[in-house]
Coordinates of C-alpha atoms and ligand atoms in Angstrom, one line a residue:
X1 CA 0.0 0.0 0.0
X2 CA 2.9 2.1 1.0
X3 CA 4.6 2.1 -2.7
X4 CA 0.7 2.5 -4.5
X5 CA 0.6 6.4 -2.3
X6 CA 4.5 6.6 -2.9
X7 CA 3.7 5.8 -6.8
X8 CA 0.5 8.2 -6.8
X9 CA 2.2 11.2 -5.3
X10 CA 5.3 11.2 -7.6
X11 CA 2.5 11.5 -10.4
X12 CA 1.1 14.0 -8.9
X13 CA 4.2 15.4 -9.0
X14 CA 5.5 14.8 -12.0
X15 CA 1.9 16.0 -13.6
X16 CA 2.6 19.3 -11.8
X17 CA 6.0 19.8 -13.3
X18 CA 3.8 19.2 -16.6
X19 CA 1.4 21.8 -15.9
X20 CA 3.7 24.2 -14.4
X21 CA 6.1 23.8 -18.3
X22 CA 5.9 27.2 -20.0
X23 CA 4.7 27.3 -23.3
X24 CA 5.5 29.9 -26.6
X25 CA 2.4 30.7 -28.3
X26 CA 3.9 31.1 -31.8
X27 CA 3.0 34.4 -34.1
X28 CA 1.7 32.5 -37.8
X29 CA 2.9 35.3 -40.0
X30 CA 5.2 33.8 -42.8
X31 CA 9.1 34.6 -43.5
X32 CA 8.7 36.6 -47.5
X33 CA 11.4 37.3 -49.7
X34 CA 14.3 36.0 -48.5
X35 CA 13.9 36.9 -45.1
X36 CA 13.1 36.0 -41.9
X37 CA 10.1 37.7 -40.3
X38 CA 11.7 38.7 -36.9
X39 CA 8.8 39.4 -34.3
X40 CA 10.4 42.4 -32.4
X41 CA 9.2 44.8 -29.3
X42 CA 11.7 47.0 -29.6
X43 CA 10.1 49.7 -26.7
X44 CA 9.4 48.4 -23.1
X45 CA 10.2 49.1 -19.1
X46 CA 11.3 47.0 -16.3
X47 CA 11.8 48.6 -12.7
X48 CA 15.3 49.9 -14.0
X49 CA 13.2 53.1 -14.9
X50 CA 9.6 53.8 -14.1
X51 CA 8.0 50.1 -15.6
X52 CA 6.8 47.5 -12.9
X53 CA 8.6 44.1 -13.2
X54 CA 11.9 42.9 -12.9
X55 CA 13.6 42.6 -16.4
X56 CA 13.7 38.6 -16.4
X57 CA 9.7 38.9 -16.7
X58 CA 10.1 41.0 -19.8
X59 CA 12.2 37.7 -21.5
X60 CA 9.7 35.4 -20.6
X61 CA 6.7 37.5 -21.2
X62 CA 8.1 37.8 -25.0
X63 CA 9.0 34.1 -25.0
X64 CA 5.7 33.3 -24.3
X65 CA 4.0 35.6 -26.8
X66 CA 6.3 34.4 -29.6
X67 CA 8.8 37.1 -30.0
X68 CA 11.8 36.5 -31.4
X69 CA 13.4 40.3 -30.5
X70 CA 13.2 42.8 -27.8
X71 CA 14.6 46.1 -26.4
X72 CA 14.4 47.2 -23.3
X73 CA 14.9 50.9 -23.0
X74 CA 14.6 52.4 -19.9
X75 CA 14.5 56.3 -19.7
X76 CA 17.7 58.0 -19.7
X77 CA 16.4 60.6 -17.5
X78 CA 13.7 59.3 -15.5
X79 CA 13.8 56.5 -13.0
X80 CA 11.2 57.3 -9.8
X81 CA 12.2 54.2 -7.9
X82 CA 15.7 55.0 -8.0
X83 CA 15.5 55.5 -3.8
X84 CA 14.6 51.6 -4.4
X85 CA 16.3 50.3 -7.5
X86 CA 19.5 51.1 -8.2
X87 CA 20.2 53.9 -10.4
X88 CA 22.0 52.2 -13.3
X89 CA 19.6 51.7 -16.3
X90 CA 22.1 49.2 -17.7
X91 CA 21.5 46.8 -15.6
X92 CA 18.4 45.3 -17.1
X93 CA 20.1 44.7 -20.1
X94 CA 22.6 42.8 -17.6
X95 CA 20.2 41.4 -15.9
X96 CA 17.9 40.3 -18.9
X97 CA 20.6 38.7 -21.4
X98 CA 21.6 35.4 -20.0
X99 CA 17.9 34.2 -19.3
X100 CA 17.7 36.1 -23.3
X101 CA 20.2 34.1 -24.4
X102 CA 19.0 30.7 -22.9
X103 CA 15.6 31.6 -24.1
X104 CA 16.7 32.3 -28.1
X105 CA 15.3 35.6 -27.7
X106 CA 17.8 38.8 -29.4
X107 CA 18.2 41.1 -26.4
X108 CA 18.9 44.5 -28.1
X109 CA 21.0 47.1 -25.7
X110 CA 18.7 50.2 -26.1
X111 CA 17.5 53.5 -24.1
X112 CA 14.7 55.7 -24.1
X113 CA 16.0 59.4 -24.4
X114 CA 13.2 61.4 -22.9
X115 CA 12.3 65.1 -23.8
X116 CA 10.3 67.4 -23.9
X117 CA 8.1 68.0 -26.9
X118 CA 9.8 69.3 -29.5
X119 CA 11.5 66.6 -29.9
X120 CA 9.8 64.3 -27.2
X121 CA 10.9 60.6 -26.7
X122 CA 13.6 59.3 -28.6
X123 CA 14.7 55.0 -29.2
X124 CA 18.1 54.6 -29.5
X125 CA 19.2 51.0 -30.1
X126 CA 22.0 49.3 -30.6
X127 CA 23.7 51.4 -28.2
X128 CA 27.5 50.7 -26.2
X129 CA 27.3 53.1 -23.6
X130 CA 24.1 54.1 -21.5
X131 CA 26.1 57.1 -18.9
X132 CA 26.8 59.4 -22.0
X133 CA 23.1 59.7 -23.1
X134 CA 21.6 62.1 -20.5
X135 CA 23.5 65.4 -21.9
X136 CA 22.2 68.7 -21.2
X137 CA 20.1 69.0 -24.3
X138 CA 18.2 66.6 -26.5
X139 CA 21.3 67.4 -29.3
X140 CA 23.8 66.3 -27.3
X141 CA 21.5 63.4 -25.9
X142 CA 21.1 62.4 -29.6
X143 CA 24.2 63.0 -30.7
X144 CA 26.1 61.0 -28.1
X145 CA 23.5 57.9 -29.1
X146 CA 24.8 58.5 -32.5
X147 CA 28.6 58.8 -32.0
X148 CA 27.7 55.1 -30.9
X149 CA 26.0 54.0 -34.3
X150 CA 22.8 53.9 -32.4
X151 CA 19.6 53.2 -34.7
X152 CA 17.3 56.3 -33.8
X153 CA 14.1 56.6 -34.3
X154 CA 11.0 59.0 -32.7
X155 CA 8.2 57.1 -30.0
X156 CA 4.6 57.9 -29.5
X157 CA 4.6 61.3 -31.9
X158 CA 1.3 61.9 -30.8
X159 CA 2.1 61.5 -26.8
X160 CA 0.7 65.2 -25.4
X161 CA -0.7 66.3 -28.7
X162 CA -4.0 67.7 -28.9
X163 CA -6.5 64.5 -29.9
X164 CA -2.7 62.6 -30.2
X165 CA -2.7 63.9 -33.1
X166 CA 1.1 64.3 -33.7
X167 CA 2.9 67.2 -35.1
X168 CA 5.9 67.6 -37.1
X169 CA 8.4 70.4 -35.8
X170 CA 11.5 71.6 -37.2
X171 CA 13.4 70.0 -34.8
X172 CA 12.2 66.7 -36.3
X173 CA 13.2 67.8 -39.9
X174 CA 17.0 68.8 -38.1
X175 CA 17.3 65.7 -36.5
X176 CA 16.0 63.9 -39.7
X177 CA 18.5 65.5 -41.8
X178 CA 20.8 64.1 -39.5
X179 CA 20.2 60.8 -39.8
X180 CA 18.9 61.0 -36.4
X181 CA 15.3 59.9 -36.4
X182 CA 15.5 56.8 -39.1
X183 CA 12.0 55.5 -37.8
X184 CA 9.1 56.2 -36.0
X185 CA 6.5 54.7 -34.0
X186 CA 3.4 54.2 -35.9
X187 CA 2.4 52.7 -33.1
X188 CA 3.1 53.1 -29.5
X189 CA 0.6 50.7 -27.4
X190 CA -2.8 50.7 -27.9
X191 CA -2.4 54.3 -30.1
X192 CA -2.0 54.2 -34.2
X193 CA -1.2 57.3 -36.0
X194 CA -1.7 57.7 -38.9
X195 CA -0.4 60.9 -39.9
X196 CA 2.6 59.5 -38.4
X197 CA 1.9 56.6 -41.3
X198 CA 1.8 59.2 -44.1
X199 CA 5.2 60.8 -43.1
X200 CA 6.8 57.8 -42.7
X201 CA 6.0 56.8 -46.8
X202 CA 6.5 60.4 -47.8
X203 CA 10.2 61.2 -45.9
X204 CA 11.2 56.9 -45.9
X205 CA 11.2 56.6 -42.2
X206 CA 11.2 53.1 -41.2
X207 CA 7.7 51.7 -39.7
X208 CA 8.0 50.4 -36.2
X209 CA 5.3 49.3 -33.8
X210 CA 5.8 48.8 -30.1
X211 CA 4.2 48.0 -26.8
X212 CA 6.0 50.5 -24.4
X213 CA 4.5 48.3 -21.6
X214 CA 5.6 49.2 -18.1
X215 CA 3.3 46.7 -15.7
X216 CA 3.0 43.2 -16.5
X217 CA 2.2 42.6 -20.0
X218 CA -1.2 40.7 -19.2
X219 CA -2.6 43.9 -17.5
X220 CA -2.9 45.8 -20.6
X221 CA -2.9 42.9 -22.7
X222 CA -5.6 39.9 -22.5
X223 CA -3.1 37.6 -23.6
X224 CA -5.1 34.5 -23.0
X225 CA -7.9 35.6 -25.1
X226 CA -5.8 36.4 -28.1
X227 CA -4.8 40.1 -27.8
X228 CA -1.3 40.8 -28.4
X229 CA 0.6 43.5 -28.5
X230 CA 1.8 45.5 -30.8
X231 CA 4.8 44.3 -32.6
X232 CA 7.3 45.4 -35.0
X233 CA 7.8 42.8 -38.4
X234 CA 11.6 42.9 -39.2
X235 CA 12.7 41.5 -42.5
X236 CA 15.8 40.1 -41.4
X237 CA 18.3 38.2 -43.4
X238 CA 19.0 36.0 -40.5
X239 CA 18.1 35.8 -36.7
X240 CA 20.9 38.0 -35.7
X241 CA 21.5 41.4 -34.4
X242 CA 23.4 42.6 -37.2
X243 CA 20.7 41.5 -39.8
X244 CA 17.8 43.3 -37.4
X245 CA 20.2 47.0 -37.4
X246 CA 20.8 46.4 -41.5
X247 CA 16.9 45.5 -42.1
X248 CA 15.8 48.7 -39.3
X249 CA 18.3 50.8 -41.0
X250 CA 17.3 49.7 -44.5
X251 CA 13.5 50.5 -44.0
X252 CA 12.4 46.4 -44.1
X253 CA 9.8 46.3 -41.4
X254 CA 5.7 46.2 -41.3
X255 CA 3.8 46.9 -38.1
X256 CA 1.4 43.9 -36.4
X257 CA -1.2 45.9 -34.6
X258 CA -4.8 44.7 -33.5
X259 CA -6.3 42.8 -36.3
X260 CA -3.9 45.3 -39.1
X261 CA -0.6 45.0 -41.1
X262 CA 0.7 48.6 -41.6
X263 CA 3.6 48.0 -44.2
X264 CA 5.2 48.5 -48.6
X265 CA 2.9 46.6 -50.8
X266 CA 6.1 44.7 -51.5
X267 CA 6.1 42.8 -48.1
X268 CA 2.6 42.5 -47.3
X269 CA 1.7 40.6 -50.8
X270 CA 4.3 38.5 -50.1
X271 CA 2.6 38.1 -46.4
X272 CA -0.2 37.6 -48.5
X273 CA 0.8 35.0 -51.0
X274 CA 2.5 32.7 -48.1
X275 CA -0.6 32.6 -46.4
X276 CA -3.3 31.9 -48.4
X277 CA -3.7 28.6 -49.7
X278 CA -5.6 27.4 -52.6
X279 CA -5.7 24.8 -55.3
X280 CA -5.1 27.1 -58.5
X281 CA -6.3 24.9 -61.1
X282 CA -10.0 24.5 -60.6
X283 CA -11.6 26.7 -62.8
X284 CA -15.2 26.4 -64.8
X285 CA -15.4 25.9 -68.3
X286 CA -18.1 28.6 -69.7
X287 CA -21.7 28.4 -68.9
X288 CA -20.3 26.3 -65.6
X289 CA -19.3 27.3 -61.9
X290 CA -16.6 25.8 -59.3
X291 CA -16.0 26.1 -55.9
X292 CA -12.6 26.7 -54.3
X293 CA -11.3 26.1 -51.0
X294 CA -9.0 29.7 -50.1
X295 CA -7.3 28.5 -46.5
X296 CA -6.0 31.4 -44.3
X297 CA -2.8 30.1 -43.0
X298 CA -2.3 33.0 -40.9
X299 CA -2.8 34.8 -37.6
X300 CA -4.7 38.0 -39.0
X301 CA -8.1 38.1 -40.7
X302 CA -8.2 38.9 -44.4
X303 CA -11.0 41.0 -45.3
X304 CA -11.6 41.1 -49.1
X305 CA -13.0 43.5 -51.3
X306 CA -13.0 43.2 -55.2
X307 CA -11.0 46.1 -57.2
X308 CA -11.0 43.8 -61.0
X309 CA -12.2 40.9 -62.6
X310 CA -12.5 39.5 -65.8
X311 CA -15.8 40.2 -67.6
X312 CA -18.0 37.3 -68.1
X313 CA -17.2 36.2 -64.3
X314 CA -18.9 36.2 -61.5
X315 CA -17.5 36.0 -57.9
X316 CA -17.7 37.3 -54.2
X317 CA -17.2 41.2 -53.9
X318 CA -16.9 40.9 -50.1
X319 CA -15.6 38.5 -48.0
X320 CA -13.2 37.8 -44.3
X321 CA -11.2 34.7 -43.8
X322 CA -10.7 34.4 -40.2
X323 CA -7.1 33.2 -39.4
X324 CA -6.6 29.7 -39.3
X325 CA -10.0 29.1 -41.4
X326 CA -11.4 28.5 -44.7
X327 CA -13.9 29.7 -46.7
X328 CA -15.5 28.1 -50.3
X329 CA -15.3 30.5 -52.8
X330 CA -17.5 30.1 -55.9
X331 CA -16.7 31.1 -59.3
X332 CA -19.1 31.0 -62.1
X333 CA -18.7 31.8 -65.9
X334 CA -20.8 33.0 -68.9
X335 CA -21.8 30.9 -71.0
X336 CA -20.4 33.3 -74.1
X337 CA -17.3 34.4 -72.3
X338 CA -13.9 34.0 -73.4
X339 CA -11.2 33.3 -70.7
X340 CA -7.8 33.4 -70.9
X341 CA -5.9 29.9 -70.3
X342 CA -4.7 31.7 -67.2
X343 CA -6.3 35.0 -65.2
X344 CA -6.5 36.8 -61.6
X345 CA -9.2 38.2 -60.0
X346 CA -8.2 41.4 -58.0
X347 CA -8.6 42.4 -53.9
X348 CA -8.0 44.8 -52.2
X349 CA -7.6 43.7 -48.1
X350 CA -9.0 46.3 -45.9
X351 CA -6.9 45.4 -42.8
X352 CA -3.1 45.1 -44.8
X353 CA -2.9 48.9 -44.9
X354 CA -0.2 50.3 -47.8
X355 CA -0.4 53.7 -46.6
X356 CA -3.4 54.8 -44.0
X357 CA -6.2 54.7 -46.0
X358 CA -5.3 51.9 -48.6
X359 CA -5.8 48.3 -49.0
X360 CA -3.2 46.2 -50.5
X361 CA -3.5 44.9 -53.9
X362 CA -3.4 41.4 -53.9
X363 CA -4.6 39.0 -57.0
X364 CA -6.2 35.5 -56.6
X365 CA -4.7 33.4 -59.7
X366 CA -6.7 30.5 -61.6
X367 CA -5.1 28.4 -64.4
X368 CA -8.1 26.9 -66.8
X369 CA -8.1 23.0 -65.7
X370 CA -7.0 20.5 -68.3
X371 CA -9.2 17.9 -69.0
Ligands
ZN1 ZN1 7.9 55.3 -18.9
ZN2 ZN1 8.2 57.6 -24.0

């Protein structure tokens, strides 16, 4: 009797072991191109400044969400707890990067320079040394970040605008010129700008999307139910540091932000074309109509709406794939019309936005069947 209760509590044991296992929800968004599509925070706190958790929480926070990349960046200039914590915003890097590195999460040395607006709050990742960035002015702030090669780029534009509406001062066209705002936040948190969008096509300014989170991540975020955060897609030639600075310097990013994709045509049809799946051949002879299977592969909704078809064809103006579902999508042609061996039928998806108030342009192929 003794071993059966010795037996049943090293089960229960080992069955709590099981339970207690973290697991990685993994982000479905394809690697395009070449590259690989690096799932990056690159904006968040820890008690090191004014955020509310210990920087090993921020590692397995983004473990378990699925992130591949993250920067903390505590403020330069502004750490409350510092009667508490010690006053060296280093050491979360230093405190982060072994549980990083055991994890297979890039840890990116970064800092939050922290202004007044104009300029307001500045990124700057990539850095070497954190004491040189709290100069007397935002110049020498900046410039010290960039004597380091830092990767710049400007947070929450719209933070103390009227209606966040953001505004674009000469001291953002100075520091531009400069080559010291490369990017900008698009997205900071739960806030999307849109204006911010626009500049960032007109003047090139690489597209980043961030959480910023200072408490835990699942008080802001409802985690278990499928919100995320918002993340930053980096095009990166491989999983390493270097390739995230070249692909951030070289403008290859999109933005994952509620159910949206904010990013170039380019990338997003190639989002696009990895993740829907469909049998291109089955096509209806005139006078005749076939069904096809379209299967969302992905974590985001598509939401379809027709821009061009063929005349002589009929087919759904408006539709949504969920992610991770299918729907049956019927084509049907005249009985006088005169088809091409192959053709496309054109979309525009509502939620990949190309610029703030455009779709991307995506194109479902069909090849006539052979028979
Ligand atoms: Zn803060
Ligand atoms: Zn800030």
């Amino acid at each position: 009797m003794k071993k059966v209760i010795l037996l049943f509590i090293c089960f229960l044991l080992l069955s709590f072991v099981v339970i207690a296992q973290q697991q990685r929800h993994e982000i479905t968004i394809p690697d395009i191109l070449e590259y690989k599509t690096l799932k990056c925070d690159l904006h968040m706190h820890t008690v090191f400044s004014d955020g509310l958790v210990w920087p090993t929480v921020r590692v397995d926070e983004a473990w378990r969400e699925g992130l591949d990349a993250i920067a903390i960046t505590e403020h330069v200039e502004y750490q409350p707890w510092k009667e508490d914590v010690q006053n060296d915003i280093s050491r979360s890097y230093a405190i982060a990067k072994p549980l990083a590195d055991a994890k297979g999460i890039l840890l990116i040395k970064g800092a939050e320079i922290t202004r007044a607006m104009p300029p307001g709050h500045f990124n700057a990742l990539f850095i070497t040394d954190w004491d040189v960035l709290n100069g007397p002015t935002y110049k020498e702030a900046l410039q010290a970040a960039k004597d380091q090669d830092a990767y710049i780029f400007w947070n929450h534009p719209g933070w103390q605008q009227k209606d966040e509406i953001p505004i674009w001062y000469k001291e953002h066209s100075e520091l531009y010129h400069q080559g010291k705002m490369q990017g900008i936040e698009i997205v900071n948190e739960r806030s999307y700008y849109p204006l911010a969008y626009q500049w960032a096509i007109d003047s090139n300014l690489t597209l980043i999307g961030n959480s910023d989170i200072h408490a835990p991540m699942d008080y802001d975020f409802d985690i278990r139910r499928g919100d995320h955060r918002a993340i930053t897609l980096v095009f990166a030639k491989e999983k390493t540091l270097e390739s995230v600075k070249e692909a951030l310097e070289t403008g290859r990013t999109a933005v994952y932000y509620e159910d949206m994709l904010l990013g170039k045509q380019e990338y997003l049809e190639a989002i696009f074309k990895k993740s829907l799946f469909y049998d291109h051949d089955l096509i209806p002879s005139p006078g005749e109509s076939a069904t096809v299977k379209l299967y969302n592969h992905s974590d985001l909704p598509m939401r379809f709406s027709l821009t061009q078809k063929p005349e002589g064809v009929k087919c759904p103006a408006d539709f949504k794939i969920d992610p991770h579902c299918s729907v049956l999508y019927k084509i049907s042609v005249d009985k006088d019309a005169e088809l091409p061996e192959e053709f496309f039928i054109s979309y525009s998806i509502g939620n990949f936005l190309t610029a703030p108030d455009k779709g991307c342009e995506v194109k479902l192929v069909f090849k006539r069947r052979n028979n």
